[in-house]
mmCIF file of C-alpha atoms in Angstrom:
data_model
loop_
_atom_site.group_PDB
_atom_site.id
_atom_site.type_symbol
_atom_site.label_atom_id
_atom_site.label_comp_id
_atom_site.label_asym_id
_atom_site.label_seq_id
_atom_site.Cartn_x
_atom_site.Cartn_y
_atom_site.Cartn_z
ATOM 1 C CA UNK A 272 -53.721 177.422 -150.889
ATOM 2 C CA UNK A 273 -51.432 174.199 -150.891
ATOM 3 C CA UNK A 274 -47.697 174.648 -150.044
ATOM 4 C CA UNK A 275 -45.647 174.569 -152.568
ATOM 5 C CA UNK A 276 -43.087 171.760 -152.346
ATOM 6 C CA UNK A 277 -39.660 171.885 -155.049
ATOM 7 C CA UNK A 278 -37.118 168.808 -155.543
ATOM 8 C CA UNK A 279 -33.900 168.103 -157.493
ATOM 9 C CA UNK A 280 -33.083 165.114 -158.300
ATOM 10 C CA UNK A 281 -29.467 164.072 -157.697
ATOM 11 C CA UNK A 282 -27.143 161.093 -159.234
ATOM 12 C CA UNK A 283 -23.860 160.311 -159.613
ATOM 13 C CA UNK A 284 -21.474 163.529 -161.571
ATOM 14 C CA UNK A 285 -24.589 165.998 -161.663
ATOM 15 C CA UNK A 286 -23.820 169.561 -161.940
ATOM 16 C CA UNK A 287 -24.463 172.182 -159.677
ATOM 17 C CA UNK A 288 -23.525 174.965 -161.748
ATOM 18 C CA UNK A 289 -26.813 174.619 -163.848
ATOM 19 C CA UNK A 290 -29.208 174.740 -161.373
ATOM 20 C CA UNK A 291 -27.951 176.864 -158.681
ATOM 21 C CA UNK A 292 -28.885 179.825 -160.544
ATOM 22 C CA UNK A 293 -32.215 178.570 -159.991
ATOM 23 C CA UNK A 294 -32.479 176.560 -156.511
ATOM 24 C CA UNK A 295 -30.709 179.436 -155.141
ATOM 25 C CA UNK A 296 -33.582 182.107 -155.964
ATOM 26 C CA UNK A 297 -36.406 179.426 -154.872
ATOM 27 C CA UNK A 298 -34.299 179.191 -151.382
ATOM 28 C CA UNK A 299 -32.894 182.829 -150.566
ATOM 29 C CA UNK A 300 -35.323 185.019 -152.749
ATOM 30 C CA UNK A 301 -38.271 183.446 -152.169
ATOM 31 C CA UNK A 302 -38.039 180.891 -149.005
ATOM 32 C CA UNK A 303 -38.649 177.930 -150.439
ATOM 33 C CA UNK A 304 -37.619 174.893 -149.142
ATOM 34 C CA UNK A 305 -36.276 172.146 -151.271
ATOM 35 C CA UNK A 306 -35.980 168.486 -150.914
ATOM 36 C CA UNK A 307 -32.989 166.796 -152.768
ATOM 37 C CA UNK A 308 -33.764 163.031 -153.839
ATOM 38 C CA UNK A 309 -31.672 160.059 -155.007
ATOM 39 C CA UNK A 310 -32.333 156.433 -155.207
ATOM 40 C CA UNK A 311 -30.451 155.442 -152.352
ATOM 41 C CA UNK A 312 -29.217 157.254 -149.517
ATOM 42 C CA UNK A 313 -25.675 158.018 -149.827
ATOM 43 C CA UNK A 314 -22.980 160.377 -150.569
ATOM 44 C CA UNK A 315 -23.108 161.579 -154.080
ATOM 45 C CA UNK A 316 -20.466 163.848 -155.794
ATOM 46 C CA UNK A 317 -20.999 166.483 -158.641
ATOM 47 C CA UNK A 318 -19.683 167.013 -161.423
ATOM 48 C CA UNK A 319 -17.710 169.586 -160.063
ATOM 49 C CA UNK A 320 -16.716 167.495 -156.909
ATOM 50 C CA UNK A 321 -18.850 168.534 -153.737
ATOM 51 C CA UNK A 322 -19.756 165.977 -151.778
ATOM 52 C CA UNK A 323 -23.949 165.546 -151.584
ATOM 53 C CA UNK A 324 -26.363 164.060 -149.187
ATOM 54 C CA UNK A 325 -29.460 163.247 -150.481
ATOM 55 C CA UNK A 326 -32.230 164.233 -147.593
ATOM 56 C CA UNK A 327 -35.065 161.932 -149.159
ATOM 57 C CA UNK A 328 -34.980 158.830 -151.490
ATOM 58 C CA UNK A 329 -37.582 157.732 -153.946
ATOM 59 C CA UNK A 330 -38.681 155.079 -151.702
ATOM 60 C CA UNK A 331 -40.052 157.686 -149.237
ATOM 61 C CA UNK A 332 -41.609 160.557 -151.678
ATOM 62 C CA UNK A 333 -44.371 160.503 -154.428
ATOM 63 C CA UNK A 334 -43.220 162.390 -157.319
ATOM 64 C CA UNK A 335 -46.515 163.852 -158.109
ATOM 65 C CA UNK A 336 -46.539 165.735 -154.863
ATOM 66 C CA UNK A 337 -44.226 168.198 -156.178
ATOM 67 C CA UNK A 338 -44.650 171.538 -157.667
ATOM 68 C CA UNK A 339 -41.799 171.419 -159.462
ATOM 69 C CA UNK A 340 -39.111 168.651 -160.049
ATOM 70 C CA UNK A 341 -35.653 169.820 -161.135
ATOM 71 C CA UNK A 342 -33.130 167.715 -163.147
ATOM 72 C CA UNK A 343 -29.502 169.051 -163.518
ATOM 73 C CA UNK A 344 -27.286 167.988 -165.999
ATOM 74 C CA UNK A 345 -24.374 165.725 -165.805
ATOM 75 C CA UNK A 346 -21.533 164.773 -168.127
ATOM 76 C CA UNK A 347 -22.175 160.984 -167.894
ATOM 77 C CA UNK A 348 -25.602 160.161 -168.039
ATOM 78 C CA UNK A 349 -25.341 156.400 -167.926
ATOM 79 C CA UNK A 350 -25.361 155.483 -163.917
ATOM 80 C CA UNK A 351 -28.706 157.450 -163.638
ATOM 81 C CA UNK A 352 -30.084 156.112 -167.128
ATOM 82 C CA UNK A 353 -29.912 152.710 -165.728
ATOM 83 C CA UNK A 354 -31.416 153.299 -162.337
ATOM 84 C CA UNK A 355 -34.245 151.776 -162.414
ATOM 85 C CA UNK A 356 -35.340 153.320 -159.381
ATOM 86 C CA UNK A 357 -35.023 156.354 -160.340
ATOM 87 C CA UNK A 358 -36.720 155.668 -163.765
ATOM 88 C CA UNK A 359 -39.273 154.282 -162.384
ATOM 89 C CA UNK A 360 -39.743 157.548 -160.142
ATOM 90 C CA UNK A 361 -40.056 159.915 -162.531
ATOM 91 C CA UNK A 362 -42.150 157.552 -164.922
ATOM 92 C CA UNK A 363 -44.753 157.901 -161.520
ATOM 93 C CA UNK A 364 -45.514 161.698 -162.584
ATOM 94 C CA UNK A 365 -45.807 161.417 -166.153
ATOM 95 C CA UNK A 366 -49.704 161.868 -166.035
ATOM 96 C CA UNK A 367 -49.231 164.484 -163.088
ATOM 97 C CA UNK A 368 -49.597 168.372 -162.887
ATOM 98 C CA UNK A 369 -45.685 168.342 -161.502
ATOM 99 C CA UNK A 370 -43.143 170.773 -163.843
ATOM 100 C CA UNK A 371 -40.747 168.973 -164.344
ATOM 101 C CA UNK A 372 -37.197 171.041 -165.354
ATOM 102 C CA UNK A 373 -34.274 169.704 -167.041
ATOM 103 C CA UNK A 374 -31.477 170.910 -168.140
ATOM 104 C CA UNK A 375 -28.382 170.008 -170.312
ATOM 105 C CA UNK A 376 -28.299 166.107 -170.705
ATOM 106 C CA UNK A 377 -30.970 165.262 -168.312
ATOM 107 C CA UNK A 378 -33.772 165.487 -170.580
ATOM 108 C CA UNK A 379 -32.770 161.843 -171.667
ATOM 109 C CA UNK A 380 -34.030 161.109 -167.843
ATOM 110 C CA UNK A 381 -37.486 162.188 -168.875
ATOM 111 C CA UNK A 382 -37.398 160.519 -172.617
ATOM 112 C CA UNK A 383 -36.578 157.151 -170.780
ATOM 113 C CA UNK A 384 -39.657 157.686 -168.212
ATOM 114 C CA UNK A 385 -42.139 158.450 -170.809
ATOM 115 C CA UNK A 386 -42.613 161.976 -169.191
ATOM 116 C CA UNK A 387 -41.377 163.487 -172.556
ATOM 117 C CA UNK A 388 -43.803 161.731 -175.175
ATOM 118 C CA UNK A 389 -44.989 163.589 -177.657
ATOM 119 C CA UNK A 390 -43.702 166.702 -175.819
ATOM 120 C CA UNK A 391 -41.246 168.942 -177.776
ATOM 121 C CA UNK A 392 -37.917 169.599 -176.202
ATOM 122 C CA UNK A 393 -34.031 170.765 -175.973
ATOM 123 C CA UNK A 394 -31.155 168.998 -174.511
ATOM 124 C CA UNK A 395 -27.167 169.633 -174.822
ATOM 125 C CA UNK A 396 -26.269 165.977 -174.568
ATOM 126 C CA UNK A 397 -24.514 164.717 -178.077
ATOM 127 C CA UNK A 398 -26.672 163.980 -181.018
ATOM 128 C CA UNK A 399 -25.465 159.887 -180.972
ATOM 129 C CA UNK A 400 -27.114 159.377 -177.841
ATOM 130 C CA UNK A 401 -30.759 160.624 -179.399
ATOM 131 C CA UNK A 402 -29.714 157.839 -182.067
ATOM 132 C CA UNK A 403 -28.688 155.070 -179.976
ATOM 133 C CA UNK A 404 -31.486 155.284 -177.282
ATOM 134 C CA UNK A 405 -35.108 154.593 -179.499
ATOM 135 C CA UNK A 406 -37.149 156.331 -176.471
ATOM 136 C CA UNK A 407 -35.860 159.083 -177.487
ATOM 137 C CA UNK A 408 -38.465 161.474 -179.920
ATOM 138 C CA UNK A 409 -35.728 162.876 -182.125
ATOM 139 C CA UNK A 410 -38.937 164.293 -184.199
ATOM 140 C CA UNK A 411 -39.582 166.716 -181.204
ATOM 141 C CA UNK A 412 -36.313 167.883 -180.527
ATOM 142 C CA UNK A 413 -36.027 171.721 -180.862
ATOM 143 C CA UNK A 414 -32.964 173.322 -181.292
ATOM 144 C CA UNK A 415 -33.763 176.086 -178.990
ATOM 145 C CA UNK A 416 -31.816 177.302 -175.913
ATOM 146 C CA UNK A 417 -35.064 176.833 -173.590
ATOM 147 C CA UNK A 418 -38.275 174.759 -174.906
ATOM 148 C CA UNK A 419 -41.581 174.879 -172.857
ATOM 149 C CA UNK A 420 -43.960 171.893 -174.152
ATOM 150 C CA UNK A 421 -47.050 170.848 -171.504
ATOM 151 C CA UNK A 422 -45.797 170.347 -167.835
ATOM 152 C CA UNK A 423 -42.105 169.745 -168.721
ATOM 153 C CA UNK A 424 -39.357 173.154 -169.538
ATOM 154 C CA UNK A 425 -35.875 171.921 -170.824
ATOM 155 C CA UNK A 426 -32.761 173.999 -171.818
ATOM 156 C CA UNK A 427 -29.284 173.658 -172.961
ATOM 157 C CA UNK A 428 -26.719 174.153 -170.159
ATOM 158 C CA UNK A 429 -25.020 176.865 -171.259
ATOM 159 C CA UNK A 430 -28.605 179.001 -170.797
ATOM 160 C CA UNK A 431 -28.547 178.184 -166.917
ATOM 161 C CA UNK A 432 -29.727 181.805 -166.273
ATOM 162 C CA UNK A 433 -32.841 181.549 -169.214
ATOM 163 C CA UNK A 434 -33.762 177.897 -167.668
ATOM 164 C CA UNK A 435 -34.065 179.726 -164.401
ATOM 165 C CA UNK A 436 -35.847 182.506 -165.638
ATOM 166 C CA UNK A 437 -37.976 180.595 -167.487
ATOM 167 C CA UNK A 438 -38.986 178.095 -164.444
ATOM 168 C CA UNK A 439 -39.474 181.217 -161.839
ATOM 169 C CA UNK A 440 -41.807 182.620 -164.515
ATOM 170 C CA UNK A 441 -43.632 179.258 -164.932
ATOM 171 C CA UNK A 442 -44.170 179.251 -161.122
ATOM 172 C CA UNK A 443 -45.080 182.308 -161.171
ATOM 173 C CA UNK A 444 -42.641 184.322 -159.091
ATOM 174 C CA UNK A 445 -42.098 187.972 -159.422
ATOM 175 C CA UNK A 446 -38.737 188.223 -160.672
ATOM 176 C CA UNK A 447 -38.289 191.825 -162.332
ATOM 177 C CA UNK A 448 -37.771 192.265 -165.709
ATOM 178 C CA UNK A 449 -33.786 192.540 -166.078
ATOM 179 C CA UNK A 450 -33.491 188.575 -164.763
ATOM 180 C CA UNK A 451 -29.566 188.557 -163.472
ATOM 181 C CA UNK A 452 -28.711 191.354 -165.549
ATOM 182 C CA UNK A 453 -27.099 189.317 -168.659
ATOM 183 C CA UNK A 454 -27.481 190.555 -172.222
ATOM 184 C CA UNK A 455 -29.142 187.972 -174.877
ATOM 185 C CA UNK A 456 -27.607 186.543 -178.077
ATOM 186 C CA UNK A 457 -28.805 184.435 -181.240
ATOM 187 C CA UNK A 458 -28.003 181.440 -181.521
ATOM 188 C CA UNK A 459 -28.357 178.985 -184.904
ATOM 189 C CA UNK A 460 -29.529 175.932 -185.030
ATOM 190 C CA UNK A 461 -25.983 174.513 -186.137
ATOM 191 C CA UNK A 462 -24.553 176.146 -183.215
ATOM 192 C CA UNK A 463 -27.210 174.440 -180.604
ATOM 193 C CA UNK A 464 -26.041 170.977 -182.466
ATOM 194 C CA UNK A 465 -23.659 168.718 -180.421
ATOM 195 C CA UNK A 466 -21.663 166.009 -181.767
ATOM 196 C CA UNK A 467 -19.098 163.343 -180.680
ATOM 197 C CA UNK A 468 -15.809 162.815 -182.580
ATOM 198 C CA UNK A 469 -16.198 159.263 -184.167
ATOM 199 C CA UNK A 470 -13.794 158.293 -181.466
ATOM 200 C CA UNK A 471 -15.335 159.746 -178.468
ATOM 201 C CA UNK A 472 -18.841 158.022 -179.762
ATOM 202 C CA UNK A 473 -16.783 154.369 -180.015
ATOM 203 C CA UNK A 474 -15.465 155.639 -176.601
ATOM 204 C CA UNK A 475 -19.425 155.852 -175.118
ATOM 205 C CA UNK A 476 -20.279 152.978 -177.035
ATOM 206 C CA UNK A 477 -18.208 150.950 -175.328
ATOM 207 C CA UNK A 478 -18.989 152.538 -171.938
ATOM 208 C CA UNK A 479 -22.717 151.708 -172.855
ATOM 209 C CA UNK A 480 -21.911 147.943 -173.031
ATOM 210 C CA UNK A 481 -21.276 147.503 -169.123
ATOM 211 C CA UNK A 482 -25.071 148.414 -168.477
ATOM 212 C CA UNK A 483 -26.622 146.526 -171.568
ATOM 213 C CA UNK A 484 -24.722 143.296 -171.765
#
């Protein structure tokens, strides 16, 4: 059988908090070993302000030789959305067998590499952005807390525990049937809807100009 091999992907403000649930299972439940890679190798800080090493960059790893390829969130998207690098990464295991699994605004990642085409999906970023960027399938957006479409599962942040239980499943892991112990709710499809004030979308907009112009 071949081994198993997990990554996340890190960039500049990405947040721990919604993948630990999972990387933390795949390292101390079941003994996996997981690579972290960034486009260059240097110090990068969360969202939530540790300080993170990558221990590979894209440079020295096919994408396609992971199992699985985890994407956190992070509450300003841009830096990574205009690494090419990276991009060009992720674009590399588009046609692969890899799951790839992103949470909150990281889907975007994906949409911009092609991975998500024609795939349906779910993402917590703010609706704007799904307007301004036209890679973006806004026809195959689901307004779901998790969405499994072909080799890719995305979620909305807040559902942190249901992406993880969802990915362990995927991969096949044994992990009981009460899944951190947490009680489910319904959800609308107005509630799953983000938007920006007008002000805070002039506010990205203009942020958006120092990569594009």
């Amino acid at each position: 059988m071949t081994q198993r091999k997990y990554a996340v992907i890190i960039y500049p403000n990405f947040s721990l908090q919604e993948i630990t649930c999972l990387t933390s299972c795949l390292s101390i439940w079941f003994d996996e070993k997981i690579d972290y890679i960034a486009s260059e190798k240097k110090i990068y800080s969360s969202e939530e302000g540790f300080q993170i090493t990558p221990t590979k960059t894209v440079d020295e790893v096919n994408v396609s030789d992971y199992t699985c390829v985890i994407l956190p969130g992070t509450v300003f998207p841009l830096p990574a959305l205009y690494d090419d690098k990276l991009i060009d990464f992720l674009r590399k295991g588009k046609d692969s067998d890899t799951l790839f699994a992103a949470i909150s605004s990281s889907p975007i990642l994906l949409s911009k590499a092609g991975v998500l085409d024609g795939k349906d999906f779910t993402s917590g970023y703010f609706m704007q952005m799904a307007d301004t960027f036209p890679f973006v399938e806004k026809k195959h957006f689901v307004h779901k807390p998790i969405v499994e479409s072909g080799n890719v599962i995305t979620g909305i942040g807040m559902f942190f525990r249901e992406f993880a239980e969802c990915v362990l499943h995927r991969l096949g892991y044994d992990i009981g049937d009460n899944f951190m112990n947490t009680a489910g709710a319904n959800y609308s499809e107005e509630e799953l809807t983000f938007y920006w004030t007008d002000d805070e979308y002039k506010e990205f907009l203009e942020e958006l100009k120092e990569y594009t112009e």
